[in-house]
Short mmCIF file of C-alpha atoms in Angstrom, two decimals:
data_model
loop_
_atom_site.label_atom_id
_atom_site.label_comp_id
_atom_site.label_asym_id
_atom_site.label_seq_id
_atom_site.Cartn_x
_atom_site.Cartn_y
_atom_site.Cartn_z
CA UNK A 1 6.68 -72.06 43.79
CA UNK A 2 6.56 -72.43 47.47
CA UNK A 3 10.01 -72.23 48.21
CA UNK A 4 9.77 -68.55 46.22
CA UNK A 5 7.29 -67.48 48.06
CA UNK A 6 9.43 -68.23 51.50
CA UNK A 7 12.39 -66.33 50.19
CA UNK A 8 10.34 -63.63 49.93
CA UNK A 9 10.14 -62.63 53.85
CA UNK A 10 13.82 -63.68 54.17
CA UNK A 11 14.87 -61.35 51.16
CA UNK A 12 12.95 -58.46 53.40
CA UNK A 13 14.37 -59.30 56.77
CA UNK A 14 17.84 -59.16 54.92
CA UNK A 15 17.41 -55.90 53.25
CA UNK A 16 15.37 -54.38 56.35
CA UNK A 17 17.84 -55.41 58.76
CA UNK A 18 21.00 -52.50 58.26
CA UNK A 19 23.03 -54.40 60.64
CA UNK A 20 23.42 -57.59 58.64
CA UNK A 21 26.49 -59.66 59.39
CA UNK A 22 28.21 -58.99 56.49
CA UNK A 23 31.02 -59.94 58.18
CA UNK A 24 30.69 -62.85 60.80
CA UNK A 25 31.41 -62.53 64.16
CA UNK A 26 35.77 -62.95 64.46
CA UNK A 27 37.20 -65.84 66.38
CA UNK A 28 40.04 -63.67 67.63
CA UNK A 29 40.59 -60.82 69.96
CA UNK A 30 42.21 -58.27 67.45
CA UNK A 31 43.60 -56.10 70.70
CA UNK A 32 45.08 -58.53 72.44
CA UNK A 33 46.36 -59.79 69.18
CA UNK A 34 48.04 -56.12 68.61
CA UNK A 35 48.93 -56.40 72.37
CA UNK A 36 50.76 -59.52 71.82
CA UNK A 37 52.64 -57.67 68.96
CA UNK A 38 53.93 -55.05 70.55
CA UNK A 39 57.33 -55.81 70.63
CA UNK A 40 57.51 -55.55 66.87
CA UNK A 41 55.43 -52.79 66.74
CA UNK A 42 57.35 -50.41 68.81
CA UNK A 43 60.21 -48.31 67.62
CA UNK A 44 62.77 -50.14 69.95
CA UNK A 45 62.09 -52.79 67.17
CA UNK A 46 64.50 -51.15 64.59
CA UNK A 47 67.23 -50.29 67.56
CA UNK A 48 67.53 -54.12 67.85
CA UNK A 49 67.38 -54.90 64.31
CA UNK A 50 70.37 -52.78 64.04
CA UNK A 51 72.04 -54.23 67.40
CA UNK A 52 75.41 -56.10 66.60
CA UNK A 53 74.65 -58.20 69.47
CA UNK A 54 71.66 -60.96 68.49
CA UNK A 55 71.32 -61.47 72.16
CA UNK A 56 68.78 -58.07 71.68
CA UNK A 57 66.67 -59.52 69.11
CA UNK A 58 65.89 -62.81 71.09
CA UNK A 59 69.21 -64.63 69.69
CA UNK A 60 67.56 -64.30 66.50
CA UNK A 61 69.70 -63.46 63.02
CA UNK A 62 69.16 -59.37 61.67
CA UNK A 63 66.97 -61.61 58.93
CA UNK A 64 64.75 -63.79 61.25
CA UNK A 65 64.39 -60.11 63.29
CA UNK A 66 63.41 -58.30 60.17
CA UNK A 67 61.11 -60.96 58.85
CA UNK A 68 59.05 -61.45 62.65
CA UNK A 69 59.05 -57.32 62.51
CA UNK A 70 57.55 -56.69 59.25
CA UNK A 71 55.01 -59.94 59.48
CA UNK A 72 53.92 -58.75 62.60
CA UNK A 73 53.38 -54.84 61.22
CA UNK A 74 51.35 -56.39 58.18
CA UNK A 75 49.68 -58.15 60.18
CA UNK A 76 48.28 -55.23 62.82
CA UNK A 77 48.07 -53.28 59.39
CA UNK A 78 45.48 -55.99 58.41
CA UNK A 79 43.22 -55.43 62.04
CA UNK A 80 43.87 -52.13 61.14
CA UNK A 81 42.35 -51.95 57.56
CA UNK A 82 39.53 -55.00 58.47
CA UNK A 83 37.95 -52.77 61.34
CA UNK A 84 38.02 -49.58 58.87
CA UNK A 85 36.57 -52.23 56.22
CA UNK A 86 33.50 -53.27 58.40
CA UNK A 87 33.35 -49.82 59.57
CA UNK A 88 32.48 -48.67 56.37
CA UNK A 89 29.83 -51.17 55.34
CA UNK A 90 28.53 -50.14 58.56
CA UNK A 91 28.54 -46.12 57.28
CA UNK A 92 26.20 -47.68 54.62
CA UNK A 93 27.79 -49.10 51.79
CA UNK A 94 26.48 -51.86 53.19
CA UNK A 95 23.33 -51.13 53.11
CA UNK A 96 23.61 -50.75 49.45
CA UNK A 97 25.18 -53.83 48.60
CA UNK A 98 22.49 -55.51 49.95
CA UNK A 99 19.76 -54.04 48.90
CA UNK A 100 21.17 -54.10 45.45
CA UNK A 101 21.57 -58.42 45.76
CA UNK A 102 18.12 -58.64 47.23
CA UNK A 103 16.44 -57.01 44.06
CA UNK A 104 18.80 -59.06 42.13
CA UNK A 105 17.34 -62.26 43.99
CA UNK A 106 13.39 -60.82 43.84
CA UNK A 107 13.99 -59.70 40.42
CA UNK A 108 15.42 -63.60 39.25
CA UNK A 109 12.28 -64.98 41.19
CA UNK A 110 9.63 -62.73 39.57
CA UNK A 111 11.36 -63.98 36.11
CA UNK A 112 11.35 -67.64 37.23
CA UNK A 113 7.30 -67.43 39.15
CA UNK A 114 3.95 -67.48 36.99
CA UNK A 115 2.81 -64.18 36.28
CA UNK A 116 0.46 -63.11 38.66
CA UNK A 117 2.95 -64.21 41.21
CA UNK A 118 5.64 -62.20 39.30
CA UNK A 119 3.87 -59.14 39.91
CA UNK A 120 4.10 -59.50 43.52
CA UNK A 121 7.77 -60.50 43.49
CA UNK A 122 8.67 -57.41 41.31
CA UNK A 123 6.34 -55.34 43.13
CA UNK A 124 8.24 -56.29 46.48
CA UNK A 125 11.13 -55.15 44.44
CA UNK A 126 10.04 -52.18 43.38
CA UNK A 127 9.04 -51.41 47.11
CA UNK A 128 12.20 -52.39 48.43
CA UNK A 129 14.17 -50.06 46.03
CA UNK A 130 11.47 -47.06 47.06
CA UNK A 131 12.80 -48.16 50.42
CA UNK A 132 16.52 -48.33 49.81
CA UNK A 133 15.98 -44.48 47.96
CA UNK A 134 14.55 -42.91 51.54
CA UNK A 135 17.82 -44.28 53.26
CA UNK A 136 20.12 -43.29 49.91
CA UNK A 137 21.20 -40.16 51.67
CA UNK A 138 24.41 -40.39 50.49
CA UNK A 139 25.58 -40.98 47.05
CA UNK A 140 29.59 -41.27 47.55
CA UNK A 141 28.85 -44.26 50.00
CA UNK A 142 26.72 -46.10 48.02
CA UNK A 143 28.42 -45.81 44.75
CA UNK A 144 31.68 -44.77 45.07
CA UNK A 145 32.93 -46.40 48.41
CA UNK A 146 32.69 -50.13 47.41
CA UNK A 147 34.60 -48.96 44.22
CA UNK A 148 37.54 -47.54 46.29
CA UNK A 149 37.87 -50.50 48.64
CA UNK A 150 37.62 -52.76 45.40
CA UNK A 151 40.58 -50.99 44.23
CA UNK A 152 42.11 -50.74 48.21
CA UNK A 153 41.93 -54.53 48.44
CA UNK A 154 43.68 -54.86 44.80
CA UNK A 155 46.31 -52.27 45.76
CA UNK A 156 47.25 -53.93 49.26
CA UNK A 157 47.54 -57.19 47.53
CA UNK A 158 50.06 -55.80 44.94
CA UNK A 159 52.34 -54.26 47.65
CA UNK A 160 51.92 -57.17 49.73
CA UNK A 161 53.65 -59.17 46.74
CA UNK A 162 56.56 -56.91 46.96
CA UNK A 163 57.33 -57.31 50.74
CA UNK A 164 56.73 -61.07 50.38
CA UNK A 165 59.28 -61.34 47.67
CA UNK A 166 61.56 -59.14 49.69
CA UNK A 167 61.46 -61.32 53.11
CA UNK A 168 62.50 -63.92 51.03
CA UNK A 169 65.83 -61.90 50.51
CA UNK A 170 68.80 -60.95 52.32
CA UNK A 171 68.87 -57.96 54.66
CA UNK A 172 71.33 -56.72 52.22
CA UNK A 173 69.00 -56.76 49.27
CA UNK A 174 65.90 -55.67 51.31
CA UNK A 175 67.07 -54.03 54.43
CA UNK A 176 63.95 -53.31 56.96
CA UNK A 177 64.56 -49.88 56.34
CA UNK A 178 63.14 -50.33 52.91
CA UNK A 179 60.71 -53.07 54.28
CA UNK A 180 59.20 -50.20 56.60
CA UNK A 181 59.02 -47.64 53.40
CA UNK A 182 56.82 -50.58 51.78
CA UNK A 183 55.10 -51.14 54.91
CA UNK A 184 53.85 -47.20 54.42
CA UNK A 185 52.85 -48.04 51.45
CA UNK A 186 50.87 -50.71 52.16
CA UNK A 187 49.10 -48.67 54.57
CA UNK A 188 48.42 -46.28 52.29
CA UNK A 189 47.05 -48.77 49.86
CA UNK A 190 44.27 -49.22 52.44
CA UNK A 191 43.37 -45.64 52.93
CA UNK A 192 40.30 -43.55 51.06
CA UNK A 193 43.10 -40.88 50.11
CA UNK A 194 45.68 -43.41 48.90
CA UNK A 195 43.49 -44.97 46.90
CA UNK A 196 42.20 -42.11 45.23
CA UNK A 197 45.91 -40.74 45.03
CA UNK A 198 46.15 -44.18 43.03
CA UNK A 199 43.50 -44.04 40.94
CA UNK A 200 44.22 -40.70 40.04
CA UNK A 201 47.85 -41.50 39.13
CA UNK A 202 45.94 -44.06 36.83
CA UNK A 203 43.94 -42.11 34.87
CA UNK A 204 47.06 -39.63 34.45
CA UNK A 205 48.95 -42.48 33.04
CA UNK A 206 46.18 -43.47 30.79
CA UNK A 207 45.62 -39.53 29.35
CA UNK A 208 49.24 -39.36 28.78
CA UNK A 209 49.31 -42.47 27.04
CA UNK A 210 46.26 -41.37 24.57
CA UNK A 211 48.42 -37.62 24.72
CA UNK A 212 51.49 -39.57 23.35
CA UNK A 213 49.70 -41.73 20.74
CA UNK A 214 48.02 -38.68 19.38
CA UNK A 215 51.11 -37.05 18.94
CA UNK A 216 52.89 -39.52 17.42
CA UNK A 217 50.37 -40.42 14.98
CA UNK A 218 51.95 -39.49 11.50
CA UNK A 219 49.05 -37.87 10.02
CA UNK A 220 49.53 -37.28 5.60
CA UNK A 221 47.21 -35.84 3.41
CA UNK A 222 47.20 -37.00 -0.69
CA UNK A 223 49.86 -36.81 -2.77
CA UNK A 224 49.14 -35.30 -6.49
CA UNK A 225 48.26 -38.04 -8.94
CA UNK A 226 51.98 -38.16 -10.87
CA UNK A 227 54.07 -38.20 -7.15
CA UNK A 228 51.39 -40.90 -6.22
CA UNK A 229 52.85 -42.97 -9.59
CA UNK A 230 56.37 -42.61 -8.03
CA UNK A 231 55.56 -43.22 -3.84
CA UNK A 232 54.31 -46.69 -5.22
CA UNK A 233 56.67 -47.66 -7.59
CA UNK A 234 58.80 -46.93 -4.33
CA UNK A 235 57.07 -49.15 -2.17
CA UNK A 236 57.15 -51.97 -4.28
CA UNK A 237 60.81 -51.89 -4.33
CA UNK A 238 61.33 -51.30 -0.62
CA UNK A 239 59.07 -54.01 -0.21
CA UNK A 240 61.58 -56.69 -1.90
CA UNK A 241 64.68 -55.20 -0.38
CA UNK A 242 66.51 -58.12 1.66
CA UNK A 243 66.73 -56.58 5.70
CA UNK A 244 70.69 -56.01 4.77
CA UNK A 245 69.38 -53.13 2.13
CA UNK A 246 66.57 -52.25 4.35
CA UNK A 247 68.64 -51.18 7.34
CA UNK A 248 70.87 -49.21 4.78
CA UNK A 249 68.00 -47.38 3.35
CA UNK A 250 66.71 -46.91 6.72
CA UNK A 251 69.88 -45.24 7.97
CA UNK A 252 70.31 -43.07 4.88
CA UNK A 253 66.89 -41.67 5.52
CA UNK A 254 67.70 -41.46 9.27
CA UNK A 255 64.43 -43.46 10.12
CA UNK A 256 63.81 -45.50 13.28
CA UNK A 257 66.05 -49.21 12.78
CA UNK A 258 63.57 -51.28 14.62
CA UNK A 259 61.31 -54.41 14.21
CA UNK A 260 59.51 -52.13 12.30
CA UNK A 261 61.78 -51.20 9.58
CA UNK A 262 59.59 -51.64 6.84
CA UNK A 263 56.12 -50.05 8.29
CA UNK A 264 59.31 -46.69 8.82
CA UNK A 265 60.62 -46.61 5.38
CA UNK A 266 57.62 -46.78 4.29
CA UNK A 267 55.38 -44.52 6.12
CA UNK A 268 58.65 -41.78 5.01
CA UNK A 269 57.43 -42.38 1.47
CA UNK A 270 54.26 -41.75 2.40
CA UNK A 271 54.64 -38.69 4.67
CA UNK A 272 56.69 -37.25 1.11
CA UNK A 273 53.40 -35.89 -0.66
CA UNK A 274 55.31 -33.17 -1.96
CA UNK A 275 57.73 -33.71 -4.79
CA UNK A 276 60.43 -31.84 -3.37
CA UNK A 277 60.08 -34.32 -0.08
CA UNK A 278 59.48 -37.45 -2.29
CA UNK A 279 62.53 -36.39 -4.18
CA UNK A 280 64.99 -36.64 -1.19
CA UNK A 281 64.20 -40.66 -1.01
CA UNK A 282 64.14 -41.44 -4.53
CA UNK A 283 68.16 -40.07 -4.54
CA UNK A 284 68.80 -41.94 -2.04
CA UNK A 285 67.33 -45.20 -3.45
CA UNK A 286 69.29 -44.26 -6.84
CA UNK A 287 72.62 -43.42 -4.62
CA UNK A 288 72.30 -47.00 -2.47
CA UNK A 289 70.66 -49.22 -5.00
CA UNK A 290 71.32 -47.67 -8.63
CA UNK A 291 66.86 -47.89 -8.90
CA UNK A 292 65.18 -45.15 -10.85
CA UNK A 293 62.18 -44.46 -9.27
CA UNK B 1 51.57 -59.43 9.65
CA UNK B 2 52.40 -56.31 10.61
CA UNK B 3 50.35 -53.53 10.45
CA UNK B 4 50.77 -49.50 10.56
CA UNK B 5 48.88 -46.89 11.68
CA UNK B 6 48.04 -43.48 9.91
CA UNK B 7 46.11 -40.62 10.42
CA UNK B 8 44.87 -37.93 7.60
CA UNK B 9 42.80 -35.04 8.60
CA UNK B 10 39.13 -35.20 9.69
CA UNK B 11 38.36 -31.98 8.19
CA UNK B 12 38.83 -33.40 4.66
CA UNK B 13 35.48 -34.72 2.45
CA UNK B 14 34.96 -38.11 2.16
CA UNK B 15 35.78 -38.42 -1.36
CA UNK B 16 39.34 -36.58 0.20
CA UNK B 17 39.56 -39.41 2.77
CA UNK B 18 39.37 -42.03 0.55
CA UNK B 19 42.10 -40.82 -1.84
CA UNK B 20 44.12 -40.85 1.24
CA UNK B 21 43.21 -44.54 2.03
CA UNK B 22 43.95 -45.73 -1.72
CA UNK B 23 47.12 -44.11 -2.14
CA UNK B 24 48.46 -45.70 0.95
CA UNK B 25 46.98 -49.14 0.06
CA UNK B 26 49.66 -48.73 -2.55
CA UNK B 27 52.21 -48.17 -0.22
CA UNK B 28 51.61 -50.27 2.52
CA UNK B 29 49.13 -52.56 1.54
CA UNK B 30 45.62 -53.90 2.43
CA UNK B 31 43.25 -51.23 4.83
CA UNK B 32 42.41 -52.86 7.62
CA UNK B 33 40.64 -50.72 10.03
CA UNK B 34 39.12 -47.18 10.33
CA UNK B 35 38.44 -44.83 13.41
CA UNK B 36 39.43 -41.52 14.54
CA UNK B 37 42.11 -40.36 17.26
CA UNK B 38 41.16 -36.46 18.27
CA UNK B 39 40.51 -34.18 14.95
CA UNK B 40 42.61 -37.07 12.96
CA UNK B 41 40.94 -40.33 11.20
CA UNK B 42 42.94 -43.48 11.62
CA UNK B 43 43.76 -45.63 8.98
CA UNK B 44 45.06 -49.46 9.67
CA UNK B 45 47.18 -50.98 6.86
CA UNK B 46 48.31 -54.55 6.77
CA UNK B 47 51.84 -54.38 5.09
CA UNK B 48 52.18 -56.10 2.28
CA UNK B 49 50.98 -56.63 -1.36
CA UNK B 50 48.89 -53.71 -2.38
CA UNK B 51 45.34 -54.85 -2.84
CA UNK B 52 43.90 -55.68 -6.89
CA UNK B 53 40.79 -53.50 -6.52
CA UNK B 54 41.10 -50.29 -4.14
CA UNK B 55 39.17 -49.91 -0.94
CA UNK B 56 36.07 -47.43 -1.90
CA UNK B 57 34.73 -45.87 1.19
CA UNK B 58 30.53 -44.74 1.93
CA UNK B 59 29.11 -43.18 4.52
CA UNK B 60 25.89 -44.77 6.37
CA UNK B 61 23.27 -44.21 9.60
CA UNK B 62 23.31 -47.24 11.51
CA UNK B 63 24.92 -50.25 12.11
CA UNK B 64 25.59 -52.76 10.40
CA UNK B 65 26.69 -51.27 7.10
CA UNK B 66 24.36 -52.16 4.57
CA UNK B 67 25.96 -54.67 1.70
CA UNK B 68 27.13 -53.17 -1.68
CA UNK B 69 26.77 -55.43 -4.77
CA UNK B 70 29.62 -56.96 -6.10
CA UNK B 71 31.68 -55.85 -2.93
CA UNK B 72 32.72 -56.92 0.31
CA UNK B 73 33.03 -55.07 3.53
CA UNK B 74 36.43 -54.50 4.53
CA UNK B 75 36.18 -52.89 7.44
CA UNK B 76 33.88 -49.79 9.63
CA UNK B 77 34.83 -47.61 11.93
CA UNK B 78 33.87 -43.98 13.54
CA UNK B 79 35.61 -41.11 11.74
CA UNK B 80 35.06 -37.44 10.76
CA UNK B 81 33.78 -36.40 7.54
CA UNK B 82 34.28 -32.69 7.46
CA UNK B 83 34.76 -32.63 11.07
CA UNK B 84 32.04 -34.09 11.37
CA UNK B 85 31.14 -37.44 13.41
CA UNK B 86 30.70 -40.29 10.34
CA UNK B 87 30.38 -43.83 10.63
CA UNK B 88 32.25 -44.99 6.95
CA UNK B 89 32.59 -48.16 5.69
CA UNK B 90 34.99 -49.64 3.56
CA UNK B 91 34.10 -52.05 0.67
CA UNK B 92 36.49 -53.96 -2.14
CA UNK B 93 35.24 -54.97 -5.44
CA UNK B 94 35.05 -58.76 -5.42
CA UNK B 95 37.45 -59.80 -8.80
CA UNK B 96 35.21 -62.49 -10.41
CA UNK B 97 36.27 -64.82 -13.06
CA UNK B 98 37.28 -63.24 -16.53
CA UNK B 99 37.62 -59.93 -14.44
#
C-alpha cells in the first residue's frame, strides 16, 4: 500500500510536468551528422552517379555510389522526420499521451488499494483529467495527431522495405533515378498531408470495395411454387455432373468457368424465377445431357 | 465447402424472405448466414445437399435469439424486414427418431 501511495506524487510530477522527456536526450549531433552528409545530399551527387569515370564517385562502382547516396538521404530524412516527431509531442500530443497513461496508472491503483484509499487515487484521477481538460485546447492534437504519426511511422516503414529491396539490386533494375522517386515518397510518408493523402486513398479503396460487392451481389426474389419444383430438380442434377459436364454446361449458359463453377451454374438457376428464364437452362440441360427437367 | 452469397430484397415481409431462403436451400444447399448489404438482405448458402427440414426464419428484440422447441438455431444476422432494420433468426426442425 505504501509503494501506491509514493506513485502517487510521481504520477503528478509526470503529468504536471509538459516537458517530459518523452524522448531522451540524443547521443548524436544530428547537424553535424547532416553536415557530414553533404556530399550525398547535394545535387552534384547524381552528376557523379552518372559520371563514366569512377574516379568522381570516390573510385567507387555506379552501385556502391547509389547505395552510399540513397542511405545517406534516408538517413537525413530520418533527423528530418525525428525532430518534426518530437516537435509535435512538444505541440501537445504529448501532453495527452501522458496524461491519458497516468489515469491509466491511478485508475489500476485505485482498483488494486482498499477503498477509502481508492477514493483518493480515483479522485487524483478525476482531478488530473479536470486538469488535462483546461490545457485540451486543441482537439486535432490530442486525438487525431498520434493517429497520423501511428500511420506516418507504418507508412515510412513500408516504403523503406521497397528501397531496401531495391539497393540490394542492380543499378539496372533500380537505377537512383527511381531510388530518388522512392526517396520522395518516403518523405512524404512522414508528412501530416501525405499521410492524410494516404489514409484517404484508404478509405476510397475500402468504399469502392463495399461499392463493388454491392453491385455484384446477385439479388433474386421467389420463384412461383411449380418453377420452384423444376429450379431444384435442376440443382440436384448439376450437383452430380462430373467437372467435364460442368464446364460444358457452364459454357452453354455463358457463365463465369472458375473455381466456382458450381456456386455459377447454380446461382443462374436461381436468378431464372421466371419460367421463360428457367426455360432457357432446362434446353440446354436437355440439348447437352438428354435430362428432362 | 464452398459457400455463395445472395441477396433478395429488404423491402419484402418476412414470411417473403423466408420463401426466398427455402427455395435456395434447394438449390444450393444448407443457409448459413444472414445480414444485409445496402437495401438488400444477404443470404449465405453452403453448397451442397439441400437440407431435410427447411430453415424457418422469426424475428426477435435482443440478443441472443431465444430457443424454439424442437429446433436449432442455424444462424442470426441483421436484415430488413420491410425495409425495416430486423434482427431474424434462423431455426431447423431437429429430425428425431421415427420422424
Amino acid at each position: 500500500m505504501n509503494k501506491l501511495f509514493q506513485m502517487v506524487p510521481l504520477l503528478f510530477l509526470l503529468a504536471g510536468c509538459a516537458s517530459l522527456k518523452a524522448y531522451p536526450d540524443v547521443s548524436t549531433d544530428s547537424s553535424a551528422e547532416l553536415a557530414a552528409m553533404t556530399k550525398y545530399l547535394e545535387a552534384s551527387a547524381i552528376t557523379k552517379y552518372d559520371s563514366k569515370n569512377a574516379s568522381d564517385r570516390d573510385g567507387l562502382s555506379q552501385q556502391d555510389w547509389r547505395n552510399l547516396v540513397v542511405n545517406a538521404r534516408v538517413r537525413a530524412i530520418d533527423i528530418h522526420f525525428n525532430e518534426f516527431q518530437q516537435q509535435l509531442f512538444r505541440e501537445g500530443i504529448g501532453f495527452g499521451l501522458v496524461t491519458d497513461w497516468v489515469v491509466l496508472g491511478l485508475n489500476a491503483a485505485g482498483t488494486l488499494a482498499a477503498r477509502g484509499t481508492a477514493n483518493a487515487l480515483a479522485a487524483g484521477s478525476a482531478g488530473l483529467v479536470g486538469g488535462k481538460a483546461a490545457f485540451d485546447k486543441n482537439i486535432f492534437f490530442d486525438k487525431t495527431l498520434p493517429t497520423l504519426l501511428a500511420n506516418m511511422v507504418a507508412k515510412r516503414k513500408e516504403v523503406l522495405v521497397t528501397i531496401r529491396q531495391g539497393l540490394g539490386t542492380d543499378v539496372k533494375d533500380y537505377p537512383l533515378m527511381l531510388a530518388l522517386t522512392h526517396l520522395d515518397t518516403y518523405y512524404d510518408a512522414g508528412t501530416i498531408p501525405g499521410t492524410l493523402t494516404a489514409i484517404a486513398a484508404d478509405a476510397g479503396a475500402t468504399a469502392k470495395k463495399a461499392d463493388t460487392d454491392l453491385k455484384t451481389l446477385l439479388v433474386i426474389t421467389a420463384a412461383p411454387e411449380e418453377l420452384q419444383k423444376r429450379r431444384a430438380k435442376a440443382a440436384t442434377f448439376v450437383k452430380q455432373l462430373d467437372q467435364k459436364s460442368l464446364q460444358q454446361l457452364a459454357q452453354s449458359l455463358n457463365v463465369p468457368r472458375d473455381e466456382d463453377t458450381l456456386g455459377n451454374v447454380l446461382a443462374e438457376i436461381s436468378k431464372a424465377n421466371k419460367t421463360e428464364s428457367f426455360d432457357i437452362i432446362a434446353q440446354k440441360i436437355k440439348i447437352l445431357f438428354n435430362e428432362e427437367i | 465447402m464452398a459457400e455463395k452469397p445472395i441477396g433478395t430484397p429488404g423491402s419484402q415481409s418476412l414470411l417473403e424472405f423466408q420463401t426466398v431462403v427455402q427455395q435456395n436451400e434447394e438449390i444450393f444447399g444448407p443457409l448459413k448466414a444472414l445480414g444485409k448489404q445496402g437495401n438488400n438482405n444477404t443470404m449465405t448458402f453452403e453448397i451442397g445437399s439441400s437440407p431435410a427440414t427447411p430453415a424457418i426464419l422469426a424475428t426477435y428484440d435482443s440478443d441472443p435469439p431465444p430457443a424454439k422447441a424442437d429446433h436449432s438455431i442455424i444462424c442470426k444476422g441483421d436484415c430488413l424486414v420491410e425495409g425495416k432494420n430486423t434482427k431474424v433468426a434462423a431455426y431447423r426442425k431437429i429430425k428425431t427418431a421415427g420422424q
